[in-house]
PDB file of N, CA and C in Angstrom:
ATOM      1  N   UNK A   1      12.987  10.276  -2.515  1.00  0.00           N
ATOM      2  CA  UNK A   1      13.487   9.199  -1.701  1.00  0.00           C
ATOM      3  C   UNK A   1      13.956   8.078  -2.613  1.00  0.00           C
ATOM      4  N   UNK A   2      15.182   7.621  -2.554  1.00  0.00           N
ATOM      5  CA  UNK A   2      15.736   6.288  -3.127  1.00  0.00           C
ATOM      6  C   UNK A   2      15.539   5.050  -2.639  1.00  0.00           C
ATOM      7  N   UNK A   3      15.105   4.291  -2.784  1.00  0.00           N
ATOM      8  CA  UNK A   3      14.993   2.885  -2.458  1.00  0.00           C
ATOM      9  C   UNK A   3      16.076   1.769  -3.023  1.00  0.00           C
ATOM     10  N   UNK A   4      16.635   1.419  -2.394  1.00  0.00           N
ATOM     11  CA  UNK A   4      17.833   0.507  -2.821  1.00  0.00           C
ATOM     12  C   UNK A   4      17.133  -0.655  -2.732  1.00  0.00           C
ATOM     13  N   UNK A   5      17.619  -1.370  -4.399  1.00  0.00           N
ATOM     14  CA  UNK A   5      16.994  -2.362  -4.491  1.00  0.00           C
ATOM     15  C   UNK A   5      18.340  -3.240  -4.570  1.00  0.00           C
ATOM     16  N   UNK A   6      17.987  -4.796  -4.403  1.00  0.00           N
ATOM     17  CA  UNK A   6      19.346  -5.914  -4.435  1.00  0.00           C
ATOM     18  C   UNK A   6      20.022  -5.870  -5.650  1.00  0.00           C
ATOM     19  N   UNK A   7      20.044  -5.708  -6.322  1.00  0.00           N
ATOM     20  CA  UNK A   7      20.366  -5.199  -8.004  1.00  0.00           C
ATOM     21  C   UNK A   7      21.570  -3.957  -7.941  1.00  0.00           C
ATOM     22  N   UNK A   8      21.230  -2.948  -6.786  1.00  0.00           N
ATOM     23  CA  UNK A   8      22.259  -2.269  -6.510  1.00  0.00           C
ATOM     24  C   UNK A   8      23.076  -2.564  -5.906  1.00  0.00           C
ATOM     25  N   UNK A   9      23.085  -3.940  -5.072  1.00  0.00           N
ATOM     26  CA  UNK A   9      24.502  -3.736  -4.268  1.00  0.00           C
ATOM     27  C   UNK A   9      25.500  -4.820  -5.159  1.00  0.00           C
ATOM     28  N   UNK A  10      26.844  -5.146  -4.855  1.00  0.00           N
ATOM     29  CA  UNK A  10      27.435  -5.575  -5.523  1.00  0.00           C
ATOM     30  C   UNK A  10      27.873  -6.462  -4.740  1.00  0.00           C
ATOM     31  N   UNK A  11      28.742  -7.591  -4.899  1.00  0.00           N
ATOM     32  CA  UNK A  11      29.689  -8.414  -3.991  1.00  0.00           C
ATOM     33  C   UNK A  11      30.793  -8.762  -4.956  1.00  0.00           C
ATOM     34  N   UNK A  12      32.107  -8.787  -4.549  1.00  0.00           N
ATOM     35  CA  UNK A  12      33.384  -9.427  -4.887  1.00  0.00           C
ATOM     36  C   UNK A  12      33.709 -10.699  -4.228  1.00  0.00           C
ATOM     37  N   UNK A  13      33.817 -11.950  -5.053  1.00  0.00           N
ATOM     38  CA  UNK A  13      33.975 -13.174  -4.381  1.00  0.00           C
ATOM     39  C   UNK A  13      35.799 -13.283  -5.038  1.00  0.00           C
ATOM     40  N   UNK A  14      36.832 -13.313  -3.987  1.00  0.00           N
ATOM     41  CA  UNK A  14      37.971 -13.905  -4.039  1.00  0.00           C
ATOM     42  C   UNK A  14      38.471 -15.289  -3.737  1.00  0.00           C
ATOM     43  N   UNK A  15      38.711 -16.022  -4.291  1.00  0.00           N
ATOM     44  CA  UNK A  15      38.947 -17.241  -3.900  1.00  0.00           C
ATOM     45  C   UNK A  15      40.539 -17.191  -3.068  1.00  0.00           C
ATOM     46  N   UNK A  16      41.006 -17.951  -2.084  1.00  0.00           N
ATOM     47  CA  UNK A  16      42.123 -18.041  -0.956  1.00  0.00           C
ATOM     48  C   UNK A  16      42.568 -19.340  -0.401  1.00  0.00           C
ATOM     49  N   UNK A  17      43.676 -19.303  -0.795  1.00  0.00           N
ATOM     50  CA  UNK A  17      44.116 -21.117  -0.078  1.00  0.00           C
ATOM     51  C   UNK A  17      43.902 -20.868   1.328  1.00  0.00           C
ATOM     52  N   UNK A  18      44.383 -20.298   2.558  1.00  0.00           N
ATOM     53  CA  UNK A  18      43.620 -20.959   3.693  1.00  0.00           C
ATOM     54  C   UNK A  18      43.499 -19.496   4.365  1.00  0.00           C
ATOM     55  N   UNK A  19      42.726 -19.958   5.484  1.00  0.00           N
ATOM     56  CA  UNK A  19      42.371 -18.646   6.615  1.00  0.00           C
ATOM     57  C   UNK A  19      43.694 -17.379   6.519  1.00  0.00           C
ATOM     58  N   UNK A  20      44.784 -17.810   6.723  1.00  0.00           N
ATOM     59  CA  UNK A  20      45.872 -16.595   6.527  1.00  0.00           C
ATOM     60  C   UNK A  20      46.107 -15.813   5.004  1.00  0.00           C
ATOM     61  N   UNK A  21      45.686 -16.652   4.338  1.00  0.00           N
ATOM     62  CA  UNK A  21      45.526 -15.994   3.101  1.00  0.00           C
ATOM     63  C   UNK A  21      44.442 -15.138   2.614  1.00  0.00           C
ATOM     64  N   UNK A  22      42.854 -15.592   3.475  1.00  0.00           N
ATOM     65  CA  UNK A  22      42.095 -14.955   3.304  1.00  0.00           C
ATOM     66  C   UNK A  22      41.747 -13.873   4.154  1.00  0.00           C
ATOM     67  N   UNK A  23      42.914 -13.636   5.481  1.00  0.00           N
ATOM     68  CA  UNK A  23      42.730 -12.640   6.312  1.00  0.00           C
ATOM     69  C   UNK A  23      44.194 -11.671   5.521  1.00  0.00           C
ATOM     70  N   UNK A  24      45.172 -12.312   4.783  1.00  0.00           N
ATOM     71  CA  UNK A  24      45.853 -11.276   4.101  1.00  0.00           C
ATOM     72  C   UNK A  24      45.128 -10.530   2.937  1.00  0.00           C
ATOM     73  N   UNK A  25      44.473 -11.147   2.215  1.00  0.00           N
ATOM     74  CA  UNK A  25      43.490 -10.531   0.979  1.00  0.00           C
ATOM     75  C   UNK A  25      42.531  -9.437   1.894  1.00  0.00           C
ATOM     76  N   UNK A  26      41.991  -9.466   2.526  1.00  0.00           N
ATOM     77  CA  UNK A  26      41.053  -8.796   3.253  1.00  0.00           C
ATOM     78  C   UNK A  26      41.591  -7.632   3.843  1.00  0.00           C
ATOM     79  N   UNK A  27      42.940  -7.597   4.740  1.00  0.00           N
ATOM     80  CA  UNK A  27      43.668  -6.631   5.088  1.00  0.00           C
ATOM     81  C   UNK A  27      44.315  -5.787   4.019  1.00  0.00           C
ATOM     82  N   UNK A  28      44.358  -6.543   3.131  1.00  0.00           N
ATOM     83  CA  UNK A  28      45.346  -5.690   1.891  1.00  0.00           C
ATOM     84  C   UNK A  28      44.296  -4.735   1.052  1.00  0.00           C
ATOM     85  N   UNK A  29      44.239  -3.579   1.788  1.00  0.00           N
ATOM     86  CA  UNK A  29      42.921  -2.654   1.028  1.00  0.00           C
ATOM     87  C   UNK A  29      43.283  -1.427   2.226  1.00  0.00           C
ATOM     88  N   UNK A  30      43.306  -0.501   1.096  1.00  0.00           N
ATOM     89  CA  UNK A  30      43.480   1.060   2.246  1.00  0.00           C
ATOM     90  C   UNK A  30      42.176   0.969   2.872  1.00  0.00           C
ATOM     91  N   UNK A  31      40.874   0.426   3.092  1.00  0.00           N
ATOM     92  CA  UNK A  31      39.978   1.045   3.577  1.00  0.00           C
ATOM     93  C   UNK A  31      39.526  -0.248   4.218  1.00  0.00           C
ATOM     94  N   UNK A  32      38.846   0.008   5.499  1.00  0.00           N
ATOM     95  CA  UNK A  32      38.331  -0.882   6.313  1.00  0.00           C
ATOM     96  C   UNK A  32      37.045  -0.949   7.050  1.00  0.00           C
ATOM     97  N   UNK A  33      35.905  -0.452   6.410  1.00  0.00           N
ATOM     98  CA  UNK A  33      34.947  -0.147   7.073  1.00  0.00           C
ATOM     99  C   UNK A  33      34.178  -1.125   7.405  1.00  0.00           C
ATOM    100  N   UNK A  34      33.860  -2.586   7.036  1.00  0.00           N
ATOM    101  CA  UNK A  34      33.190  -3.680   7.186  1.00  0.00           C
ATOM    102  C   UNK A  34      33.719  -4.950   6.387  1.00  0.00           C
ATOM    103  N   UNK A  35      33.373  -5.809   6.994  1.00  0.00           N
ATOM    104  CA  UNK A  35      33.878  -6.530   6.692  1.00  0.00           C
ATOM    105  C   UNK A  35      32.495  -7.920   6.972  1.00  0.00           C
ATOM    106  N   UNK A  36      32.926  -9.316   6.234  1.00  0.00           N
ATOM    107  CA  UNK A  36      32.047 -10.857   6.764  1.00  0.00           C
ATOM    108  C   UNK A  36      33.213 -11.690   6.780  1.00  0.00           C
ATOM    109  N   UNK A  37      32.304 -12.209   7.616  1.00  0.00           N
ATOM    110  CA  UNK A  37      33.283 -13.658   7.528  1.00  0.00           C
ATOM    111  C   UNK A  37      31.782 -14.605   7.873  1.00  0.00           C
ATOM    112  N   UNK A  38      31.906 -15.867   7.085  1.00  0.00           N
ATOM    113  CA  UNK A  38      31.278 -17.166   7.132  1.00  0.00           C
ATOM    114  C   UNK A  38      31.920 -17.919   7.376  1.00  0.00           C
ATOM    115  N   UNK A  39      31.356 -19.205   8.100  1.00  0.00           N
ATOM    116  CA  UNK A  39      31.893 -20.248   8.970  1.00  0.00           C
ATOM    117  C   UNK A  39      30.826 -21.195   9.271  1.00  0.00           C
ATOM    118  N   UNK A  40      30.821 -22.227   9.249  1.00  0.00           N
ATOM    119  CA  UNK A  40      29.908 -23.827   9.760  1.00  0.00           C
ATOM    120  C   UNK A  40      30.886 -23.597  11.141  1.00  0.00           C
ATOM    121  N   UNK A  41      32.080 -23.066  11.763  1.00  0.00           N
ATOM    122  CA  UNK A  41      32.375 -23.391  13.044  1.00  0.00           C
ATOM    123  C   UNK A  41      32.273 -21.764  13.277  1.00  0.00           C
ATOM    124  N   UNK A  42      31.482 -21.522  14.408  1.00  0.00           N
ATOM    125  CA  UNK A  42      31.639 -20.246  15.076  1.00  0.00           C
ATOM    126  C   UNK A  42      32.884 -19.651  15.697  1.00  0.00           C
ATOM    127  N   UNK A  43      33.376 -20.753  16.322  1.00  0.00           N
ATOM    128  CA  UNK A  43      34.680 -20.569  17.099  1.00  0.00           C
ATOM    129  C   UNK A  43      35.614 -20.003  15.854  1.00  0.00           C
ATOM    130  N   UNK A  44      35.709 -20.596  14.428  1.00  0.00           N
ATOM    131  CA  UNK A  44      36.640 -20.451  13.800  1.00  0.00           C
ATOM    132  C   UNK A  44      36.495 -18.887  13.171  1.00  0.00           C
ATOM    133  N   UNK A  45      35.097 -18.697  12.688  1.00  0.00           N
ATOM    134  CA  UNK A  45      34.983 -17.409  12.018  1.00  0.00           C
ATOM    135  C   UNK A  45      35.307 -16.628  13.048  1.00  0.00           C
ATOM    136  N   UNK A  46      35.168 -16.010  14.401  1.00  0.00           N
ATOM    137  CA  UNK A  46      35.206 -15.050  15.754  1.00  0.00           C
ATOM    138  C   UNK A  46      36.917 -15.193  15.434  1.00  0.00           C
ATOM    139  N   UNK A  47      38.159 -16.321  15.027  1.00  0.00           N
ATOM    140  CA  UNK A  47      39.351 -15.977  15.161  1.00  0.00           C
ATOM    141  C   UNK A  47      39.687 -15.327  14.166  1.00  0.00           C
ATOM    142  N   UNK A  48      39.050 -15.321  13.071  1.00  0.00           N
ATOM    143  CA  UNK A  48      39.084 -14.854  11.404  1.00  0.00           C
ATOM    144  C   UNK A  48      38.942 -13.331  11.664  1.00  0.00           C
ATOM    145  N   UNK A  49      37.364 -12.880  12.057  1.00  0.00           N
ATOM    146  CA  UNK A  49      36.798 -12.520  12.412  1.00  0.00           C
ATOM    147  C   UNK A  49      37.780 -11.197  13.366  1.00  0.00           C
ATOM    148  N   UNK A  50      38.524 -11.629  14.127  1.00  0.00           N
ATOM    149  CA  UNK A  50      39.710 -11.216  15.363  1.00  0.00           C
ATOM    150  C   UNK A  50      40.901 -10.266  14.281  1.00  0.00           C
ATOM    151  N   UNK A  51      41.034 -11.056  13.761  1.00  0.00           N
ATOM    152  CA  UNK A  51      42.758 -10.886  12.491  1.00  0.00           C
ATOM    153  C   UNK A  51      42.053  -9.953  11.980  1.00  0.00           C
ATOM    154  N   UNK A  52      41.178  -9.548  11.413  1.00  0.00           N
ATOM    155  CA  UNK A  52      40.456  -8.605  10.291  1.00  0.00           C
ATOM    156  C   UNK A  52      40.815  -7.242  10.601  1.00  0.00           C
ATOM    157  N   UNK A  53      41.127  -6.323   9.742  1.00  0.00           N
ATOM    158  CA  UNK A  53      41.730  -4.353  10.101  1.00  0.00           C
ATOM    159  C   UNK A  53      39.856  -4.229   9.610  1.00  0.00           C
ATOM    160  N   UNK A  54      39.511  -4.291  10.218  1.00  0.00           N
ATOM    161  CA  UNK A  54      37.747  -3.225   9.898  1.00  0.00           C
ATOM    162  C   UNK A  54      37.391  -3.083  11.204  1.00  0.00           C
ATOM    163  N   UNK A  55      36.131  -1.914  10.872  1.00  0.00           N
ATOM    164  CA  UNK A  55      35.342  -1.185  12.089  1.00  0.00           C
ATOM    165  C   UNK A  55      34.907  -2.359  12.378  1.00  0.00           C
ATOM    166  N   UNK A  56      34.356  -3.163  11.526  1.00  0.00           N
ATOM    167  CA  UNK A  56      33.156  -3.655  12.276  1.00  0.00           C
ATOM    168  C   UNK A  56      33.121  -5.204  10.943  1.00  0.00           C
ATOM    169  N   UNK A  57      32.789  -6.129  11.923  1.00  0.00           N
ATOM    170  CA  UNK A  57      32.998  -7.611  10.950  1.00  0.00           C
ATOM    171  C   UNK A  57      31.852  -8.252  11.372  1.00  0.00           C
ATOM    172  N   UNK A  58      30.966  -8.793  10.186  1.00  0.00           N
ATOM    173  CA  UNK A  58      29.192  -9.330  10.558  1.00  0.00           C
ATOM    174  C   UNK A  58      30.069 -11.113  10.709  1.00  0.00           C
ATOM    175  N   UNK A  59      29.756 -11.844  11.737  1.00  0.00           N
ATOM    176  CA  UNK A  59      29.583 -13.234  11.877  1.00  0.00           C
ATOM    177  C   UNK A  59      28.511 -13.765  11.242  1.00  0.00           C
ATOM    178  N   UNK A  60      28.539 -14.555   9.929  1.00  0.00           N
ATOM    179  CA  UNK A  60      27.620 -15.552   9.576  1.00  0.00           C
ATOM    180  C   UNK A  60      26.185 -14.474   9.923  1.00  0.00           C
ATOM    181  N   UNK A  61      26.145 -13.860   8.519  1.00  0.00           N
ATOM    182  CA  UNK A  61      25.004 -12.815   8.939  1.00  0.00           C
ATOM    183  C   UNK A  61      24.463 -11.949   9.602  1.00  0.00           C
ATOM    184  N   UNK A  62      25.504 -12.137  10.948  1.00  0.00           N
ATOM    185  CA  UNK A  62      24.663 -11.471  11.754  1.00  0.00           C
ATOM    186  C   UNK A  62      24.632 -10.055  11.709  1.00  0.00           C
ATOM    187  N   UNK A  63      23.187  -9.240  12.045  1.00  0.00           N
ATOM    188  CA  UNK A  63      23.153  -7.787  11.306  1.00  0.00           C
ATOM    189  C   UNK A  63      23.666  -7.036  12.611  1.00  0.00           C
ATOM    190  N   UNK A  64      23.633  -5.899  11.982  1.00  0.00           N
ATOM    191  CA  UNK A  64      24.652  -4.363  12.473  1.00  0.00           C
ATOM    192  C   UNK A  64      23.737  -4.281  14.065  1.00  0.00           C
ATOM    193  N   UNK A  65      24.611  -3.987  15.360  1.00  0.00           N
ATOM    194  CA  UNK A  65      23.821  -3.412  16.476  1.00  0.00           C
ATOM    195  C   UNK A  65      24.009  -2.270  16.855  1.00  0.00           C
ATOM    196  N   UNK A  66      23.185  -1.700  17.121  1.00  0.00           N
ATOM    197  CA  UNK A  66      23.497   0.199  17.606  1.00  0.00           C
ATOM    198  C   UNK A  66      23.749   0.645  18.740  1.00  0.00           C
ATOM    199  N   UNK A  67      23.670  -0.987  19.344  1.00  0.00           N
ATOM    200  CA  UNK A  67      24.531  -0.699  20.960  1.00  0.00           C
ATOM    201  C   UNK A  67      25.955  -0.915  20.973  1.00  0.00           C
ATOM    202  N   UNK A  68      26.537  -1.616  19.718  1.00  0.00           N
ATOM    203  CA  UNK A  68      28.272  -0.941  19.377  1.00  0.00           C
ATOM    204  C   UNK A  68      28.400  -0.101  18.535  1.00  0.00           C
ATOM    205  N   UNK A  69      29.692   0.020  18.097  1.00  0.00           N
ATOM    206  CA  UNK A  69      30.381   0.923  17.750  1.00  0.00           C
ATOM    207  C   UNK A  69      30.278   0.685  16.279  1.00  0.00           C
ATOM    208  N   UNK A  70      30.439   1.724  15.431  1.00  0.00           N
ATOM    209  CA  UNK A  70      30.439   2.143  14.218  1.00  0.00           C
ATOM    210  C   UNK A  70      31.579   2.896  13.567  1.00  0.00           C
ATOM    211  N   UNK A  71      32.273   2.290  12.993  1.00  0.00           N
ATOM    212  CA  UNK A  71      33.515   3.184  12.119  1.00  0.00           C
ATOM    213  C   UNK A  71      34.540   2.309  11.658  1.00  0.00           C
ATOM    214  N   UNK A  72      35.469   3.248  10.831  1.00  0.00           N
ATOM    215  CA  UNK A  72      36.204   2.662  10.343  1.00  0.00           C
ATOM    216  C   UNK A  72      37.538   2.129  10.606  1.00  0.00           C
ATOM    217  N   UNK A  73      38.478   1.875   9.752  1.00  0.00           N
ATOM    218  CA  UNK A  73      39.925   1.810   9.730  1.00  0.00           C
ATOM    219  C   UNK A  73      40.286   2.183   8.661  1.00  0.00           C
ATOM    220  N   UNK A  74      41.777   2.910   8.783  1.00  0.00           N
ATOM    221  CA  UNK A  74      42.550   2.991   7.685  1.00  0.00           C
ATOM    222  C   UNK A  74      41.744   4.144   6.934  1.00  0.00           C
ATOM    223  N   UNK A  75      41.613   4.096   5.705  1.00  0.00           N
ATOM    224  CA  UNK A  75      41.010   5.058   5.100  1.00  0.00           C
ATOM    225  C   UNK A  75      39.448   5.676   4.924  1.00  0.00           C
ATOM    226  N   UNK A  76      39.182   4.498   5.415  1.00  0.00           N
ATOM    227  CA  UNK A  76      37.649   4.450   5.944  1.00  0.00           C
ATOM    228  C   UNK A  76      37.368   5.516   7.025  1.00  0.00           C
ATOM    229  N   UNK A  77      38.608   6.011   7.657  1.00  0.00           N
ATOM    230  CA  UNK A  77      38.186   6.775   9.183  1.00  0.00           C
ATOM    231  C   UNK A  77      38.032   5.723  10.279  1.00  0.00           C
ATOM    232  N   UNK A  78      38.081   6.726  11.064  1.00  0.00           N
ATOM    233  CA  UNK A  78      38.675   6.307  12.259  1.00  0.00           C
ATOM    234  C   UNK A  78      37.929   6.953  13.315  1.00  0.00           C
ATOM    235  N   UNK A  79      36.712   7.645  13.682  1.00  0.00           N
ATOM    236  CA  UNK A  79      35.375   8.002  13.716  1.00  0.00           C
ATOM    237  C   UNK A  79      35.038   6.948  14.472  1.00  0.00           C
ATOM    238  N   UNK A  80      33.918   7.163  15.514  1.00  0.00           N
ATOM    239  CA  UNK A  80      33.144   6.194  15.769  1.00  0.00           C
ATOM    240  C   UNK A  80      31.297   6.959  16.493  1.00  0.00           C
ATOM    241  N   UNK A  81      30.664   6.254  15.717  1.00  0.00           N
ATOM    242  CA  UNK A  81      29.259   6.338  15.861  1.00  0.00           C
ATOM    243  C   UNK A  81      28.849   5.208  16.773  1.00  0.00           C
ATOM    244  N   UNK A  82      27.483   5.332  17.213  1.00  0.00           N
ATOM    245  CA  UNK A  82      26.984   4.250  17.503  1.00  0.00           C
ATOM    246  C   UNK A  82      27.244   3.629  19.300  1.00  0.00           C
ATOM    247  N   UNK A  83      26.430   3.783  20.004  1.00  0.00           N
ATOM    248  CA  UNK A  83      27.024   3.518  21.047  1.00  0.00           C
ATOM    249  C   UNK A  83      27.600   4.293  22.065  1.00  0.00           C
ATOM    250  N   UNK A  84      28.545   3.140  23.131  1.00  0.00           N
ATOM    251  CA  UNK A  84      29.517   4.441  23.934  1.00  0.00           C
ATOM    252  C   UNK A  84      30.342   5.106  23.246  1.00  0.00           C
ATOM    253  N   UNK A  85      30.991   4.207  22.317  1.00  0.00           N
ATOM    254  CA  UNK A  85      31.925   4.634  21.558  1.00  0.00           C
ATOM    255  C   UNK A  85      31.646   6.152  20.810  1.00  0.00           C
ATOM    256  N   UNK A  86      30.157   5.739  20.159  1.00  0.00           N
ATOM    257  CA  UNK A  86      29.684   7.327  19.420  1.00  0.00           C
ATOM    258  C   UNK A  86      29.808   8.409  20.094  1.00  0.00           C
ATOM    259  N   UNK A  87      28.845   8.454  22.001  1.00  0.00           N
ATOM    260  CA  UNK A  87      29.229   9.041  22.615  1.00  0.00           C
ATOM    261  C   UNK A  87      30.516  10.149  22.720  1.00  0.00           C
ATOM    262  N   UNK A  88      31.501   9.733  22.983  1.00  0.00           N
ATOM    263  CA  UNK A  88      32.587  10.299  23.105  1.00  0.00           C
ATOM    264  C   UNK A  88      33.311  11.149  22.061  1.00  0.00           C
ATOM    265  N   UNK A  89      32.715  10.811  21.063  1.00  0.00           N
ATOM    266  CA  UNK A  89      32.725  11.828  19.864  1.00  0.00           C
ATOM    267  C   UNK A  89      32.289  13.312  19.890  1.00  0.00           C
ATOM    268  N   UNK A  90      31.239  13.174  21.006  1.00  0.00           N
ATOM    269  CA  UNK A  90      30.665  14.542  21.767  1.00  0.00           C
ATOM    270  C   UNK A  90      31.299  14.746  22.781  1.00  0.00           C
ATOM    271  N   UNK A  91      32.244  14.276  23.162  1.00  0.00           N
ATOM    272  CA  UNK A  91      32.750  15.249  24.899  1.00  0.00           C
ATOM    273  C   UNK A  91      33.982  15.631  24.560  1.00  0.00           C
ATOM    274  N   UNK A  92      34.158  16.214  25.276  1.00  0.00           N
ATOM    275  CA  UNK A  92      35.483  17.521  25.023  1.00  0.00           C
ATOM    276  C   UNK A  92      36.490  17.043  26.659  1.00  0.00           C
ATOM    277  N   UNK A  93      37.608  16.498  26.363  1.00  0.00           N
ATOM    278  CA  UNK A  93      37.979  16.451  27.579  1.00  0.00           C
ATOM    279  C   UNK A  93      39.198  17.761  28.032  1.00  0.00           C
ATOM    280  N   UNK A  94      39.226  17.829  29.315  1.00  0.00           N
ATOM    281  CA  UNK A  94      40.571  18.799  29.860  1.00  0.00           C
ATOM    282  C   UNK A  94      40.993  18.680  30.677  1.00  0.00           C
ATOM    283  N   UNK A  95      42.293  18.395  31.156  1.00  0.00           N
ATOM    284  CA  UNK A  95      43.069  18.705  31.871  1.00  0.00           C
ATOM    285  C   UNK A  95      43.330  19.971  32.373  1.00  0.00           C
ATOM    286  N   UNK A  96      43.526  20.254  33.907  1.00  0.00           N
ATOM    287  CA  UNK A  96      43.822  20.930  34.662  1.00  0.00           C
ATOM    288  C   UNK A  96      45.132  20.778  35.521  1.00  0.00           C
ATOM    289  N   UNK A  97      46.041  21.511  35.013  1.00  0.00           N
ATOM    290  CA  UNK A  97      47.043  21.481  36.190  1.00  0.00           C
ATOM    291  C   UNK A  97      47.872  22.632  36.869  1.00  0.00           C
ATOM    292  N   UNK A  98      48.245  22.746  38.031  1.00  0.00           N
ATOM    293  CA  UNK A  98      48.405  23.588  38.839  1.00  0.00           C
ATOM    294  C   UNK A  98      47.426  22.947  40.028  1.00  0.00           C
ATOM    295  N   UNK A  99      46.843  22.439  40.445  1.00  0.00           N
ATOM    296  CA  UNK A  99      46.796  22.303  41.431  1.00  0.00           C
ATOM    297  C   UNK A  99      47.918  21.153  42.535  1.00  0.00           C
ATOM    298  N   UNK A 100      47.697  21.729  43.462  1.00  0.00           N
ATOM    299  CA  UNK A 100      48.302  20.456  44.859  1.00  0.00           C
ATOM    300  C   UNK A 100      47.774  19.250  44.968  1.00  0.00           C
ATOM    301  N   UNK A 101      47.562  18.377  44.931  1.00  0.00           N
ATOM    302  CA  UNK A 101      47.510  17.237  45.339  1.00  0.00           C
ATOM    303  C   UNK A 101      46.611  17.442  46.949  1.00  0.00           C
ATOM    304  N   UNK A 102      45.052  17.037  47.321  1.00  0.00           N
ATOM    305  CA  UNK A 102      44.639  17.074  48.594  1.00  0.00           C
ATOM    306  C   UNK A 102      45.036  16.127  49.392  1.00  0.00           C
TER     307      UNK A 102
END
C-alpha cells in the first residue's frame, strides 16, 4: 500500500494580468480534468469557475462530492463517474422503430 505524502504532490503557480487571462492560461492545455479557482468574492470565482474547459473545478477549497459527476475534458476523457452522471455509463440505450403510433 502507498501512502501519499504532501511532498508528492506538486503545484504550478502562473502569474496572469486579469480573470480572462487567467481563464485563457487554464484553457490552453489538451487536458482538463480539474481544475481551482480562489476568490475573497464567491460570486466572482463561480464566473471564473463557469469559463473553465475541466470536469470538475474546486471553489476556494471546496473538496470533491460523489453526488456529482466525475470526468474529464479534452484529453483527460470525457467519461463520467460519480453520481447520475456515473450511472449512465452503465445503461445501454435502444431505439425501436416500426411501430404505429397508439
Amino acid at each position: 500500500m502507498h501512502v501519499r505524502r504532501f511532498s508528492d504532490l506538486f503545484l504550478s503557480i502562473i502569474s496572469y494580468e486579469d480573470e480572462d487571462d487567467a481563464v485563457y492560461i487554464a484553457n490552453d492545455s489538451p487536458y482538463g480534468l480539474s481544475g481551482y479557482v480562489t476568490s475573497g468574492s464567491i460570486e466572482r470565482a463561480r464566473g471564473v469557475a463557469k469559463r473553465i474547459r475541466s470536469g470538475n473545478v474546486h471553489v476556494n477549497g471546496a473538496p470533491s462530492d460523489f453526488s456529482g459527476c466525475f470526468g474529464g475534458y479534452k484529453q483527460s476523457g470525457n467519461g463520467r463517474e460519480w453520481g447520475e452522471a456515473g450511472l449512465h455509463e452503465f445503461l445501454e440505450l435502444k431505439a425501436i422503430f416500426g411501430y404505429a403510433a397508439s
